Amino acid sequence: MSRSAGPASSSVPETTATAETAPVATDDPTLPGSADPTRIPVSASAALGLAKGAALVDLDGNGVATPGDEIEWRLELAVTGTRAASGLVVTDPLPAFTALVPASVSVSQGSLVGLDPILWTVEQLGVGEFATLVLRTAIDGDLPVEVEEIVNQA
């Protein structure tokens, strides 16, 4: 919004409003020219989301997770804010009672810099972009009988 250096046509200040804020005076009509510039507050931030899922790879075909079967873990890192994000690091310890399946780790972007724990770095993600990490762990053959579930959190 701009106004001329001449006299204001109204004594009521111009206003602006958004769905999130009430109207606010943006100009003082008594000040000429550039003595009172219009200012619009802005906000830009990187908001991140990390989703994690798991699927059973039922190697023995019995329909339940048992020693020797594998679990495929999928992590998806996304930027949902209004600004790109950089220098991202995701750490994911391997679940208890499992072992990493050799050569099962893949990343769509970034670098895998550690295996236990999994250490994944992503240099930069733009707004609306996502990066994916997929890996498999095998359930230990000597799984204690009292263990009823495999739990993991990145």
PDB file of N, CA and C in Angstrom, residues 36-77:
ATOM      1  N   ASP A  36       6.184   7.999   7.450  1.00  0.00           N
ATOM      2  CA  ASP A  36       5.440   6.933   8.125  1.00  0.00           C
ATOM      3  C   ASP A  36       5.174   5.802   7.129  1.00  0.00           C
ATOM      4  N   PRO A  37       6.169   4.955   6.865  1.00  0.00           N
ATOM      5  CA  PRO A  37       5.949   3.870   5.907  1.00  0.00           C
ATOM      6  C   PRO A  37       4.966   2.837   6.451  1.00  0.00           C
ATOM      7  N   THR A  38       4.274   2.186   5.543  1.00  0.00           N
ATOM      8  CA  THR A  38       3.384   1.090   5.929  1.00  0.00           C
ATOM      9  C   THR A  38       4.231  -0.125   6.249  1.00  0.00           C
ATOM     10  N   ARG A  39       3.960  -0.753   7.364  1.00  0.00           N
ATOM     11  CA  ARG A  39       4.709  -1.946   7.786  1.00  0.00           C
ATOM     12  C   ARG A  39       3.746  -3.112   7.896  1.00  0.00           C
ATOM     13  N   ILE A  40       4.136  -4.214   7.313  1.00  0.00           N
ATOM     14  CA  ILE A  40       3.333  -5.431   7.369  1.00  0.00           C
ATOM     15  C   ILE A  40       4.126  -6.488   8.132  1.00  0.00           C
ATOM     16  N   PRO A  41       3.650  -6.928   9.290  1.00  0.00           N
ATOM     17  CA  PRO A  41       4.364  -7.981  10.022  1.00  0.00           C
ATOM     18  C   PRO A  41       4.346  -9.291   9.219  1.00  0.00           C
ATOM     19  N   VAL A  42       5.460  -9.990   9.200  1.00  0.00           N
ATOM     20  CA  VAL A  42       5.543 -11.275   8.507  1.00  0.00           C
ATOM     21  C   VAL A  42       6.144 -12.322   9.435  1.00  0.00           C
ATOM     22  N   SER A  43       5.874 -13.547   9.115  1.00  0.00           N
ATOM     23  CA  SER A  43       6.418 -14.648   9.904  1.00  0.00           C
ATOM     24  C   SER A  43       6.824 -15.767   8.956  1.00  0.00           C
ATOM     25  N   ALA A  44       8.023 -16.294   9.130  1.00  0.00           N
ATOM     26  CA  ALA A  44       8.486 -17.408   8.326  1.00  0.00           C
ATOM     27  C   ALA A  44       9.240 -18.355   9.245  1.00  0.00           C
ATOM     28  N   SER A  45       8.866 -19.612   9.199  1.00  0.00           N
ATOM     29  CA  SER A  45       9.554 -20.579  10.042  1.00  0.00           C
ATOM     30  C   SER A  45       9.526 -21.957   9.393  1.00  0.00           C
ATOM     31  N   ALA A  46      10.514 -22.745   9.728  1.00  0.00           N
ATOM     32  CA  ALA A  46      10.558 -24.118   9.260  1.00  0.00           C
ATOM     33  C   ALA A  46       9.862 -24.987  10.296  1.00  0.00           C
ATOM     34  N   ALA A  47       8.852 -25.689   9.876  1.00  0.00           N
ATOM     35  CA  ALA A  47       8.178 -26.649  10.756  1.00  0.00           C
ATOM     36  C   ALA A  47       8.482 -28.037  10.191  1.00  0.00           C
ATOM     37  N   LEU A  48       8.853 -28.935  11.076  1.00  0.00           N
ATOM     38  CA  LEU A  48       9.249 -30.275  10.648  1.00  0.00           C
ATOM     39  C   LEU A  48       8.266 -31.310  11.157  1.00  0.00           C
ATOM     40  N   GLY A  49       8.130 -32.364  10.376  1.00  0.00           N
ATOM     41  CA  GLY A  49       7.340 -33.510  10.799  1.00  0.00           C
ATOM     42  C   GLY A  49       8.158 -34.768  10.573  1.00  0.00           C
ATOM     43  N   LEU A  50       8.047 -35.721  11.493  1.00  0.00           N
ATOM     44  CA  LEU A  50       8.718 -37.008  11.330  1.00  0.00           C
ATOM     45  C   LEU A  50       7.682 -38.090  11.572  1.00  0.00           C
ATOM     46  N   ALA A  51       7.436 -38.891  10.556  1.00  0.00           N
ATOM     47  CA  ALA A  51       6.498 -40.004  10.679  1.00  0.00           C
ATOM     48  C   ALA A  51       7.295 -41.299  10.607  1.00  0.00           C
ATOM     49  N   LYS A  52       6.895 -42.267  11.435  1.00  0.00           N
ATOM     50  CA  LYS A  52       7.606 -43.543  11.461  1.00  0.00           C
ATOM     51  C   LYS A  52       6.593 -44.672  11.435  1.00  0.00           C
ATOM     52  N   GLY A  53       6.867 -45.646  10.614  1.00  0.00           N
ATOM     53  CA  GLY A  53       5.994 -46.805  10.536  1.00  0.00           C
ATOM     54  C   GLY A  53       6.820 -48.072  10.445  1.00  0.00           C
ATOM     55  N   ALA A  54       6.168 -49.195  10.704  1.00  0.00           N
ATOM     56  CA  ALA A  54       6.856 -50.483  10.651  1.00  0.00           C
ATOM     57  C   ALA A  54       5.945 -51.514  10.008  1.00  0.00           C
ATOM     58  N   ALA A  55       6.559 -52.470   9.317  1.00  0.00           N
ATOM     59  CA  ALA A  55       5.817 -53.564   8.699  1.00  0.00           C
ATOM     60  C   ALA A  55       6.578 -54.862   8.935  1.00  0.00           C
ATOM     61  N   LEU A  56       5.853 -55.903   9.247  1.00  0.00           N
ATOM     62  CA  LEU A  56       6.442 -57.218   9.454  1.00  0.00           C
ATOM     63  C   LEU A  56       6.820 -57.837   8.114  1.00  0.00           C
ATOM     64  N   VAL A  57       8.034 -58.350   8.032  1.00  0.00           N
ATOM     65  CA  VAL A  57       8.460 -59.159   6.889  1.00  0.00           C
ATOM     66  C   VAL A  57       8.478 -60.595   7.432  1.00  0.00           C
ATOM     67  N   ASP A  58       7.395 -61.299   7.184  1.00  0.00           N
ATOM     68  CA  ASP A  58       7.121 -62.613   7.796  1.00  0.00           C
ATOM     69  C   ASP A  58       7.845 -63.715   7.023  1.00  0.00           C
ATOM     70  N   LEU A  59       9.124 -63.926   7.351  1.00  0.00           N
ATOM     71  CA  LEU A  59       9.948 -64.870   6.598  1.00  0.00           C
ATOM     72  C   LEU A  59       9.517 -66.327   6.777  1.00  0.00           C
ATOM     73  N   ASP A  60       8.924 -66.655   7.928  1.00  0.00           N
ATOM     74  CA  ASP A  60       8.499 -68.047   8.124  1.00  0.00           C
ATOM     75  C   ASP A  60       7.028 -68.267   7.768  1.00  0.00           C
ATOM     76  N   GLY A  61       6.321 -67.191   7.395  1.00  0.00           N
ATOM     77  CA  GLY A  61       4.952 -67.310   6.897  1.00  0.00           C
ATOM     78  C   GLY A  61       3.907 -67.700   7.929  1.00  0.00           C
ATOM     79  N   ASN A  62       4.184 -67.554   9.218  1.00  0.00           N
ATOM     80  CA  ASN A  62       3.207 -67.966  10.218  1.00  0.00           C
ATOM     81  C   ASN A  62       2.242 -66.857  10.636  1.00  0.00           C
ATOM     82  N   GLY A  63       2.398 -65.651  10.079  1.00  0.00           N
ATOM     83  CA  GLY A  63       1.466 -64.559  10.345  1.00  0.00           C
ATOM     84  C   GLY A  63       1.723 -63.752  11.595  1.00  0.00           C
ATOM     85  N   VAL A  64       2.763 -64.081  12.354  1.00  0.00           N
ATOM     86  CA  VAL A  64       3.109 -63.310  13.547  1.00  0.00           C
ATOM     87  C   VAL A  64       4.606 -63.056  13.561  1.00  0.00           C
ATOM     88  N   ALA A  65       4.998 -62.034  14.308  1.00  0.00           N
ATOM     89  CA  ALA A  65       6.422 -61.713  14.431  1.00  0.00           C
ATOM     90  C   ALA A  65       7.080 -62.727  15.354  1.00  0.00           C
ATOM     91  N   THR A  66       8.057 -63.448  14.829  1.00  0.00           N
ATOM     92  CA  THR A  66       8.774 -64.458  15.601  1.00  0.00           C
ATOM     93  C   THR A  66      10.270 -64.322  15.331  1.00  0.00           C
ATOM     94  N   PRO A  67      11.110 -64.902  16.201  1.00  0.00           N
ATOM     95  CA  PRO A  67      12.556 -64.818  15.965  1.00  0.00           C
ATOM     96  C   PRO A  67      12.923 -65.234  14.535  1.00  0.00           C
ATOM     97  N   GLY A  68      13.805 -64.431  13.936  1.00  0.00           N
ATOM     98  CA  GLY A  68      14.227 -64.672  12.553  1.00  0.00           C
ATOM     99  C   GLY A  68      13.470 -63.841  11.534  1.00  0.00           C
ATOM    100  N   ASP A  69      12.236 -63.417  11.865  1.00  0.00           N
ATOM    101  CA  ASP A  69      11.498 -62.533  10.965  1.00  0.00           C
ATOM    102  C   ASP A  69      12.163 -61.157  10.968  1.00  0.00           C
ATOM    103  N   GLU A  70      11.779 -60.331  10.021  1.00  0.00           N
ATOM    104  CA  GLU A  70      12.325 -58.986   9.924  1.00  0.00           C
ATOM    105  C   GLU A  70      11.234 -57.946  10.081  1.00  0.00           C
ATOM    106  N   ILE A  71      11.640 -56.765  10.515  1.00  0.00           N
ATOM    107  CA  ILE A  71      10.737 -55.619  10.599  1.00  0.00           C
ATOM    108  C   ILE A  71      11.316 -54.536   9.700  1.00  0.00           C
ATOM    109  N   GLU A  72      10.501 -54.040   8.767  1.00  0.00           N
ATOM    110  CA  GLU A  72      10.944 -52.936   7.913  1.00  0.00           C
ATOM    111  C   GLU A  72      10.431 -51.638   8.517  1.00  0.00           C
ATOM    112  N   TRP A  73      11.360 -50.754   8.827  1.00  0.00           N
ATOM    113  CA  TRP A  73      11.063 -49.456   9.424  1.00  0.00           C
ATOM    114  C   TRP A  73      11.169 -48.391   8.343  1.00  0.00           C
ATOM    115  N   ARG A  74      10.211 -47.457   8.335  1.00  0.00           N
ATOM    116  CA  ARG A  74      10.210 -46.369   7.348  1.00  0.00           C
ATOM    117  C   ARG A  74      10.024 -45.053   8.089  1.00  0.00           C
ATOM    118  N   LEU A  75      10.983 -44.149   7.922  1.00  0.00           N
ATOM    119  CA  LEU A  75      10.910 -42.817   8.515  1.00  0.00           C
ATOM    120  C   LEU A  75      10.777 -41.796   7.397  1.00  0.00           C
ATOM    121  N   GLU A  76       9.847 -40.871   7.554  1.00  0.00           N
ATOM    122  CA  GLU A  76       9.673 -39.807   6.568  1.00  0.00           C
ATOM    123  C   GLU A  76       9.766 -38.463   7.270  1.00  0.00           C
ATOM    124  N   LEU A  77      10.734 -37.677   6.842  1.00  0.00           N
ATOM    125  CA  LEU A  77      10.989 -36.350   7.388  1.00  0.00           C
ATOM    126  C   LEU A  77      10.446 -35.335   6.391  1.00  0.00           C
TER     127      LEU A  77
END
